[in-house]
């Protein structure tokens, strides 16, 4: 069965960077895009960007102004999401979520999610 | 960015009630509107995709309708496991955006 296993909670100081991993299993890794979505406390879900796990092509939300980088390691079937220049407003649960469609036609909706990684930014 | 709103923001209902949640987009999203259920401390779960398609494994008491800017999620007979927060999401244009959520709790 499809599983997305994320790395553990992180506590970071303002200005630092954080890198969250998402290990995929149970499906053909290179055939699907992976998205990242975050949820600040009491807030709505916020889409951050995605990566085509096959060719590594990425697309980011402009709302993050170049602070987010998504990469993948096909041999490890793992996707990574790094946020730089952290500020307190980045405190949130970060989720990886697999696209519903394979890479022949992206859907931009998500039928498999990781368990979430809490990132706390505090001085 | 396409702004998503939902109404109501919360509602109280009893087991067996019919529940309707509304989602509105700031511009047309055609029928590229999806619904998720989220329980506390858990990841969202896809219920309905492209306005009216029931995701595999989701009970048939959930249904979706609408097109353009106005959409609804209906739960025909609320069950104890349905008490949760429901989000809509547009997948029509980037950036993908979500509604603020509707919390359904026990009356």
PDB file of C-alpha atoms in Angstrom:
ATOM      1  CA  UNK A   1       0.000   0.000   0.000  1.00  0.00           C
ATOM      2  CA  UNK A   2       1.097   3.579  -0.591  1.00  0.00           C
ATOM      3  CA  UNK A   3       2.879   5.113   2.380  1.00  0.00           C
ATOM      4  CA  UNK A   4       4.522   8.482   2.873  1.00  0.00           C
ATOM      5  CA  UNK A   5       6.727   8.616   5.966  1.00  0.00           C
ATOM      6  CA  UNK A   6       7.977  12.034   7.039  1.00  0.00           C
ATOM      7  CA  UNK A   7      10.897  12.985   9.253  1.00  0.00           C
ATOM      8  CA  UNK A   8      10.424  14.061  12.837  1.00  0.00           C
ATOM      9  CA  UNK A   9       9.598  17.358  14.494  1.00  0.00           C
ATOM     10  CA  UNK A  10      12.112  20.208  14.335  1.00  0.00           C
ATOM     11  CA  UNK A  11      12.776  23.296  16.440  1.00  0.00           C
ATOM     12  CA  UNK A  12      14.689  26.077  14.690  1.00  0.00           C
ATOM     13  CA  UNK A  13      15.761  29.634  15.449  1.00  0.00           C
ATOM     14  CA  UNK A  14      14.690  32.553  13.253  1.00  0.00           C
ATOM     15  CA  UNK A  15      16.928  32.895  10.216  1.00  0.00           C
ATOM     16  CA  UNK A  16      17.853  29.213  10.147  1.00  0.00           C
ATOM     17  CA  UNK A  17      16.849  26.610   7.553  1.00  0.00           C
ATOM     18  CA  UNK A  18      14.961  23.352   7.921  1.00  0.00           C
ATOM     19  CA  UNK A  19      14.871  20.310   5.643  1.00  0.00           C
ATOM     20  CA  UNK A  20      11.985  17.845   5.916  1.00  0.00           C
ATOM     21  CA  UNK A  21      12.020  14.451   4.231  1.00  0.00           C
ATOM     22  CA  UNK A  22       9.209  12.305   2.877  1.00  0.00           C
ATOM     23  CA  UNK A  23       9.983   8.661   2.112  1.00  0.00           C
ATOM     24  CA  UNK A  24       7.581   7.073  -0.343  1.00  0.00           C
ATOM     25  CA  UNK A  25       6.791   3.390  -0.707  1.00  0.00           C
ATOM     26  CA  UNK A  26       4.167   1.138  -2.246  1.00  0.00           C
ATOM     27  CA  UNK A  27       4.076   2.689  -5.707  1.00  0.00           C
ATOM     28  CA  UNK A  28       6.305   3.613  -8.639  1.00  0.00           C
ATOM     29  CA  UNK A  29       8.054   6.666  -7.198  1.00  0.00           C
ATOM     30  CA  UNK A  30       9.122   8.255 -10.489  1.00  0.00           C
ATOM     31  CA  UNK A  31       5.630   8.138 -11.969  1.00  0.00           C
ATOM     32  CA  UNK A  32       4.051  10.710  -9.656  1.00  0.00           C
ATOM     33  CA  UNK A  33       4.494  14.285  -8.558  1.00  0.00           C
ATOM     34  CA  UNK A  34       4.810  15.098  -4.866  1.00  0.00           C
ATOM     35  CA  UNK A  35       3.446  18.270  -3.351  1.00  0.00           C
ATOM     36  CA  UNK A  36       4.137  20.056  -0.076  1.00  0.00           C
ATOM     37  CA  UNK A  37       1.365  21.689   1.913  1.00  0.00           C
ATOM     38  CA  UNK A  38       1.636  23.377   5.283  1.00  0.00           C
ATOM     39  CA  UNK A  39      -0.827  24.258   8.019  1.00  0.00           C
ATOM     40  CA  UNK A  40      -0.046  26.903  10.612  1.00  0.00           C
ATOM     41  CA  UNK A  41      -1.895  26.597  13.948  1.00  0.00           C
ATOM     42  CA  UNK A  42      -5.597  27.292  13.424  1.00  0.00           C
ATOM     43  CA  UNK A  43      -5.031  28.288   9.814  1.00  0.00           C
ATOM     44  CA  UNK A  44      -6.069  26.971   6.436  1.00  0.00           C
ATOM     45  CA  UNK A  45      -3.889  24.639   4.419  1.00  0.00           C
ATOM     46  CA  UNK A  46      -1.308  26.391   2.232  1.00  0.00           C
ATOM     47  CA  UNK A  47       0.211  24.853  -0.895  1.00  0.00           C
ATOM     48  CA  UNK A  48       3.956  25.370  -1.213  1.00  0.00           C
ATOM     49  CA  UNK A  49       5.022  23.629  -4.411  1.00  0.00           C
ATOM     50  CA  UNK A  50       5.613  20.317  -6.136  1.00  0.00           C
ATOM     51  CA  UNK A  51       8.222  18.180  -7.801  1.00  0.00           C
ATOM     52  CA  UNK A  52       7.935  15.759 -10.696  1.00  0.00           C
ATOM     53  CA  UNK A  53       9.677  12.791  -9.089  1.00  0.00           C
ATOM     54  CA  UNK A  54      10.616  11.451 -12.515  1.00  0.00           C
ATOM     55  CA  UNK A  55      12.529  14.374 -14.045  1.00  0.00           C
ATOM     56  CA  UNK A  56      12.984  16.565 -10.965  1.00  0.00           C
ATOM     57  CA  UNK A  57      11.090  19.539 -12.417  1.00  0.00           C
ATOM     58  CA  UNK A  58       9.694  21.811  -9.740  1.00  0.00           C
ATOM     59  CA  UNK A  59       7.104  24.557  -9.379  1.00  0.00           C
ATOM     60  CA  UNK A  60       6.731  26.772  -6.319  1.00  0.00           C
ATOM     61  CA  UNK A  61       4.118  29.076  -4.940  1.00  0.00           C
ATOM     62  CA  UNK A  62       5.253  32.674  -5.370  1.00  0.00           C
ATOM     63  CA  UNK A  63       4.054  33.256  -1.808  1.00  0.00           C
ATOM     64  CA  UNK A  64       7.328  31.785  -0.553  1.00  0.00           C
ATOM     65  CA  UNK A  65       9.518  34.139  -2.591  1.00  0.00           C
ATOM     66  CA  UNK A  66      12.319  31.723  -3.326  1.00  0.00           C
ATOM     67  CA  UNK A  67      12.666  30.455   0.269  1.00  0.00           C
ATOM     68  CA  UNK A  68      11.497  26.925  -0.570  1.00  0.00           C
ATOM     69  CA  UNK A  69      13.468  24.231  -2.401  1.00  0.00           C
ATOM     70  CA  UNK A  70      12.058  20.796  -3.208  1.00  0.00           C
ATOM     71  CA  UNK A  71      14.376  17.986  -4.315  1.00  0.00           C
ATOM     72  CA  UNK A  72      14.212  14.250  -4.666  1.00  0.00           C
ATOM     73  CA  UNK A  73      16.461  11.202  -4.458  1.00  0.00           C
ATOM     74  CA  UNK A  74      15.058   8.526  -6.730  1.00  0.00           C
ATOM     75  CA  UNK A  75      17.335   5.802  -5.375  1.00  0.00           C
ATOM     76  CA  UNK A  76      15.988   6.472  -1.877  1.00  0.00           C
ATOM     77  CA  UNK A  77      12.415   7.153  -3.098  1.00  0.00           C
ATOM     78  CA  UNK A  78      12.518  10.250  -0.921  1.00  0.00           C
ATOM     79  CA  UNK A  79      11.438  13.830  -1.498  1.00  0.00           C
ATOM     80  CA  UNK A  80      12.905  16.727   0.486  1.00  0.00           C
ATOM     81  CA  UNK A  81      11.548  20.174   1.203  1.00  0.00           C
ATOM     82  CA  UNK A  82      13.821  22.916   2.561  1.00  0.00           C
ATOM     83  CA  UNK A  83      12.695  26.279   3.862  1.00  0.00           C
ATOM     84  CA  UNK A  84      15.334  28.944   4.433  1.00  0.00           C
ATOM     85  CA  UNK A  85      15.343  32.243   6.361  1.00  0.00           C
ATOM     86  CA  UNK A  86      12.798  30.884   8.817  1.00  0.00           C
ATOM     87  CA  UNK A  87      10.580  33.273  10.750  1.00  0.00           C
ATOM     88  CA  UNK A  88       8.032  32.694  13.487  1.00  0.00           C
ATOM     89  CA  UNK A  89       5.205  32.681  10.947  1.00  0.00           C
ATOM     90  CA  UNK A  90       6.708  29.512   9.432  1.00  0.00           C
ATOM     91  CA  UNK A  91       5.738  27.562  12.542  1.00  0.00           C
ATOM     92  CA  UNK A  92       3.410  24.941  11.088  1.00  0.00           C
ATOM     93  CA  UNK A  93       2.809  21.294  10.322  1.00  0.00           C
ATOM     94  CA  UNK A  94       4.329  20.474   6.940  1.00  0.00           C
ATOM     95  CA  UNK A  95       2.808  17.685   4.853  1.00  0.00           C
ATOM     96  CA  UNK A  96       3.961  15.888   1.731  1.00  0.00           C
ATOM     97  CA  UNK A  97       1.070  14.779  -0.461  1.00  0.00           C
ATOM     98  CA  UNK A  98       1.094  12.684  -3.615  1.00  0.00           C
ATOM     99  CA  UNK A  99      -0.659  13.872  -6.729  1.00  0.00           C
ATOM    100  CA  UNK A 100      -3.750  11.849  -7.628  1.00  0.00           C
ATOM    101  CA  UNK A 101      -2.646  11.448 -11.264  1.00  0.00           C
ATOM    102  CA  UNK A 102       0.555  10.032 -12.627  1.00  0.00           C
ATOM    103  CA  UNK A 103       2.909  12.380 -14.442  1.00  0.00           C
ATOM    104  CA  UNK A 104       1.094  11.956 -17.756  1.00  0.00           C
ATOM    105  CA  UNK A 105      -1.434  14.478 -16.427  1.00  0.00           C
ATOM    106  CA  UNK A 106      -1.143  16.284 -13.115  1.00  0.00           C
ATOM    107  CA  UNK A 107      -4.309  16.662 -11.088  1.00  0.00           C
ATOM    108  CA  UNK A 108      -3.190  19.000  -8.281  1.00  0.00           C
ATOM    109  CA  UNK A 109      -5.309  17.155  -5.758  1.00  0.00           C
ATOM    110  CA  UNK A 110      -3.968  14.667  -3.287  1.00  0.00           C
ATOM    111  CA  UNK A 111      -5.065  11.185  -2.307  1.00  0.00           C
ATOM    112  CA  UNK A 112      -2.082  10.190  -0.168  1.00  0.00           C
ATOM    113  CA  UNK A 113      -0.545  12.295   2.587  1.00  0.00           C
ATOM    114  CA  UNK A 114       2.346  11.957   4.982  1.00  0.00           C
ATOM    115  CA  UNK A 115       1.694  12.106   8.696  1.00  0.00           C
ATOM    116  CA  UNK A 116       2.954  15.679   8.951  1.00  0.00           C
ATOM    117  CA  UNK A 117       6.097  17.231  10.463  1.00  0.00           C
ATOM    118  CA  UNK A 118       5.809  20.004  13.042  1.00  0.00           C
ATOM    119  CA  UNK A 119       8.366  22.743  12.528  1.00  0.00           C
ATOM    120  CA  UNK A 120       8.581  25.256  15.358  1.00  0.00           C
ATOM    121  CA  UNK A 121      10.479  28.510  14.828  1.00  0.00           C
ATOM    122  CA  UNK A 122      11.353  30.200  18.093  1.00  0.00           C
ATOM    123  CA  UNK A 123      14.208  32.189  19.519  1.00  0.00           C
TER     124      UNK A 123
ATOM    125  CA  UNK B   1      -4.522  34.026  -6.442  1.00  0.00           C
ATOM    126  CA  UNK B   2      -8.008  32.511  -6.343  1.00  0.00           C
ATOM    127  CA  UNK B   3      -9.570  33.118  -2.919  1.00  0.00           C
ATOM    128  CA  UNK B   4     -11.737  30.400  -1.421  1.00  0.00           C
ATOM    129  CA  UNK B   5     -14.438  30.982   1.159  1.00  0.00           C
ATOM    130  CA  UNK B   6     -16.643  28.501   2.998  1.00  0.00           C
ATOM    131  CA  UNK B   7     -19.889  28.731   4.909  1.00  0.00           C
ATOM    132  CA  UNK B   8     -20.682  28.156   7.609  1.00  0.00           C
ATOM    133  CA  UNK B   9     -17.388  28.300   9.479  1.00  0.00           C
ATOM    134  CA  UNK B  10     -18.803  25.813  11.959  1.00  0.00           C
ATOM    135  CA  UNK B  11     -22.012  23.912  12.569  1.00  0.00           C
ATOM    136  CA  UNK B  12     -23.497  21.633  15.171  1.00  0.00           C
ATOM    137  CA  UNK B  13     -25.463  18.629  14.007  1.00  0.00           C
ATOM    138  CA  UNK B  14     -26.820  15.330  15.240  1.00  0.00           C
ATOM    139  CA  UNK B  15     -26.185  11.814  13.997  1.00  0.00           C
ATOM    140  CA  UNK B  16     -28.515  11.176  11.080  1.00  0.00           C
ATOM    141  CA  UNK B  17     -28.773  14.835  10.046  1.00  0.00           C
ATOM    142  CA  UNK B  18     -28.302  15.986   6.480  1.00  0.00           C
ATOM    143  CA  UNK B  19     -25.425  18.463   6.360  1.00  0.00           C
ATOM    144  CA  UNK B  20     -24.544  20.884   3.557  1.00  0.00           C
ATOM    145  CA  UNK B  21     -21.351  22.934   3.358  1.00  0.00           C
ATOM    146  CA  UNK B  22     -20.824  25.642   0.760  1.00  0.00           C
ATOM    147  CA  UNK B  23     -17.583  26.720  -0.913  1.00  0.00           C
ATOM    148  CA  UNK B  24     -17.209  29.796  -3.117  1.00  0.00           C
ATOM    149  CA  UNK B  25     -14.298  30.766  -5.344  1.00  0.00           C
ATOM    150  CA  UNK B  26     -13.351  34.385  -6.132  1.00  0.00           C
ATOM    151  CA  UNK B  27     -13.356  33.500  -9.847  1.00  0.00           C
ATOM    152  CA  UNK B  28     -14.449  30.519 -11.881  1.00  0.00           C
ATOM    153  CA  UNK B  29     -12.534  27.317 -11.236  1.00  0.00           C
ATOM    154  CA  UNK B  30     -14.594  25.403 -13.813  1.00  0.00           C
ATOM    155  CA  UNK B  31     -15.256  22.158 -11.933  1.00  0.00           C
ATOM    156  CA  UNK B  32     -11.750  21.818 -10.478  1.00  0.00           C
ATOM    157  CA  UNK B  33     -12.925  21.805  -6.897  1.00  0.00           C
ATOM    158  CA  UNK B  34     -12.023  19.164  -4.325  1.00  0.00           C
ATOM    159  CA  UNK B  35     -13.126  18.392  -0.777  1.00  0.00           C
ATOM    160  CA  UNK B  36     -11.119  17.034   2.145  1.00  0.00           C
ATOM    161  CA  UNK B  37     -11.938  15.872   5.652  1.00  0.00           C
ATOM    162  CA  UNK B  38      -9.466  16.472   8.468  1.00  0.00           C
ATOM    163  CA  UNK B  39      -9.600  15.167  12.017  1.00  0.00           C
ATOM    164  CA  UNK B  40      -7.502  16.666  14.848  1.00  0.00           C
ATOM    165  CA  UNK B  41      -3.826  15.750  14.602  1.00  0.00           C
ATOM    166  CA  UNK B  42      -4.322  13.907  11.302  1.00  0.00           C
ATOM    167  CA  UNK B  43      -3.575  14.617   7.666  1.00  0.00           C
ATOM    168  CA  UNK B  44      -6.445  15.629   5.379  1.00  0.00           C
ATOM    169  CA  UNK B  45      -8.322  12.890   3.544  1.00  0.00           C
ATOM    170  CA  UNK B  46      -9.609  13.358  -0.007  1.00  0.00           C
ATOM    171  CA  UNK B  47     -13.386  12.880  -0.211  1.00  0.00           C
ATOM    172  CA  UNK B  48     -14.531  14.387  -3.519  1.00  0.00           C
ATOM    173  CA  UNK B  49     -12.506  15.406  -6.563  1.00  0.00           C
ATOM    174  CA  UNK B  50     -13.416  17.518  -9.569  1.00  0.00           C
ATOM    175  CA  UNK B  51     -16.612  18.715  -7.921  1.00  0.00           C
ATOM    176  CA  UNK B  52     -18.619  15.510  -7.845  1.00  0.00           C
ATOM    177  CA  UNK B  53     -16.386  12.431  -8.073  1.00  0.00           C
ATOM    178  CA  UNK B  54     -16.324  10.234  -4.984  1.00  0.00           C
ATOM    179  CA  UNK B  55     -12.817   9.155  -4.048  1.00  0.00           C
ATOM    180  CA  UNK B  56     -12.364   5.394  -3.805  1.00  0.00           C
ATOM    181  CA  UNK B  57     -13.252   4.042  -0.369  1.00  0.00           C
ATOM    182  CA  UNK B  58     -15.277   7.085   0.687  1.00  0.00           C
ATOM    183  CA  UNK B  59     -18.835   6.295   1.831  1.00  0.00           C
ATOM    184  CA  UNK B  60     -21.618   7.165  -0.587  1.00  0.00           C
ATOM    185  CA  UNK B  61     -23.303   9.449   1.964  1.00  0.00           C
ATOM    186  CA  UNK B  62     -20.780  12.071   0.831  1.00  0.00           C
ATOM    187  CA  UNK B  63     -21.568  13.900  -2.384  1.00  0.00           C
ATOM    188  CA  UNK B  64     -20.426  17.047  -4.141  1.00  0.00           C
ATOM    189  CA  UNK B  65     -21.971  19.374  -6.672  1.00  0.00           C
ATOM    190  CA  UNK B  66     -21.467  22.716  -8.358  1.00  0.00           C
ATOM    191  CA  UNK B  67     -19.417  24.397 -11.047  1.00  0.00           C
ATOM    192  CA  UNK B  68     -17.919  27.784 -11.794  1.00  0.00           C
ATOM    193  CA  UNK B  69     -17.707  29.589  -8.460  1.00  0.00           C
ATOM    194  CA  UNK B  70     -20.237  27.863  -6.193  1.00  0.00           C
ATOM    195  CA  UNK B  71     -19.962  24.356  -4.813  1.00  0.00           C
ATOM    196  CA  UNK B  72     -21.522  22.228  -2.110  1.00  0.00           C
ATOM    197  CA  UNK B  73     -20.525  19.196  -0.087  1.00  0.00           C
ATOM    198  CA  UNK B  74     -23.436  17.192   1.281  1.00  0.00           C
ATOM    199  CA  UNK B  75     -23.413  14.482   3.913  1.00  0.00           C
ATOM    200  CA  UNK B  76     -26.759  12.739   3.550  1.00  0.00           C
ATOM    201  CA  UNK B  77     -26.893  11.137   7.007  1.00  0.00           C
ATOM    202  CA  UNK B  78     -24.212  12.264   9.444  1.00  0.00           C
ATOM    203  CA  UNK B  79     -22.364   9.469  11.209  1.00  0.00           C
ATOM    204  CA  UNK B  80     -20.285   9.662  14.424  1.00  0.00           C
ATOM    205  CA  UNK B  81     -17.036   9.348  12.452  1.00  0.00           C
ATOM    206  CA  UNK B  82     -17.965  12.362  10.293  1.00  0.00           C
ATOM    207  CA  UNK B  83     -17.376  14.921  13.036  1.00  0.00           C
ATOM    208  CA  UNK B  84     -14.350  16.722  11.628  1.00  0.00           C
ATOM    209  CA  UNK B  85     -13.270  19.810   9.697  1.00  0.00           C
ATOM    210  CA  UNK B  86     -13.949  19.991   5.972  1.00  0.00           C
ATOM    211  CA  UNK B  87     -11.869  21.984   3.495  1.00  0.00           C
ATOM    212  CA  UNK B  88     -12.447  22.812  -0.145  1.00  0.00           C
ATOM    213  CA  UNK B  89      -9.519  23.242  -2.540  1.00  0.00           C
ATOM    214  CA  UNK B  90      -9.299  24.608  -6.076  1.00  0.00           C
ATOM    215  CA  UNK B  91      -6.970  22.833  -8.491  1.00  0.00           C
ATOM    216  CA  UNK B  92      -7.794  25.074 -11.470  1.00  0.00           C
ATOM    217  CA  UNK B  93      -4.864  27.446 -11.318  1.00  0.00           C
ATOM    218  CA  UNK B  94      -1.575  27.935  -9.515  1.00  0.00           C
ATOM    219  CA  UNK B  95      -1.156  28.571  -6.692  1.00  0.00           C
ATOM    220  CA  UNK B  96      -3.528  25.871  -5.476  1.00  0.00           C
ATOM    221  CA  UNK B  97      -5.633  27.371  -2.690  1.00  0.00           C
ATOM    222  CA  UNK B  98      -7.791  25.996   0.095  1.00  0.00           C
ATOM    223  CA  UNK B  99     -10.847  27.242   1.915  1.00  0.00           C
ATOM    224  CA  UNK B 100     -10.695  28.151   5.624  1.00  0.00           C
ATOM    225  CA  UNK B 101     -12.572  25.046   6.694  1.00  0.00           C
ATOM    226  CA  UNK B 102     -15.942  24.159   8.198  1.00  0.00           C
ATOM    227  CA  UNK B 103     -15.912  22.442  11.566  1.00  0.00           C
ATOM    228  CA  UNK B 104     -18.733  19.963  12.107  1.00  0.00           C
ATOM    229  CA  UNK B 105     -19.298  19.066  15.728  1.00  0.00           C
ATOM    230  CA  UNK B 106     -21.834  17.219  17.800  1.00  0.00           C
ATOM    231  CA  UNK B 107     -25.042  18.977  18.753  1.00  0.00           C
TER     232      UNK B 107
END
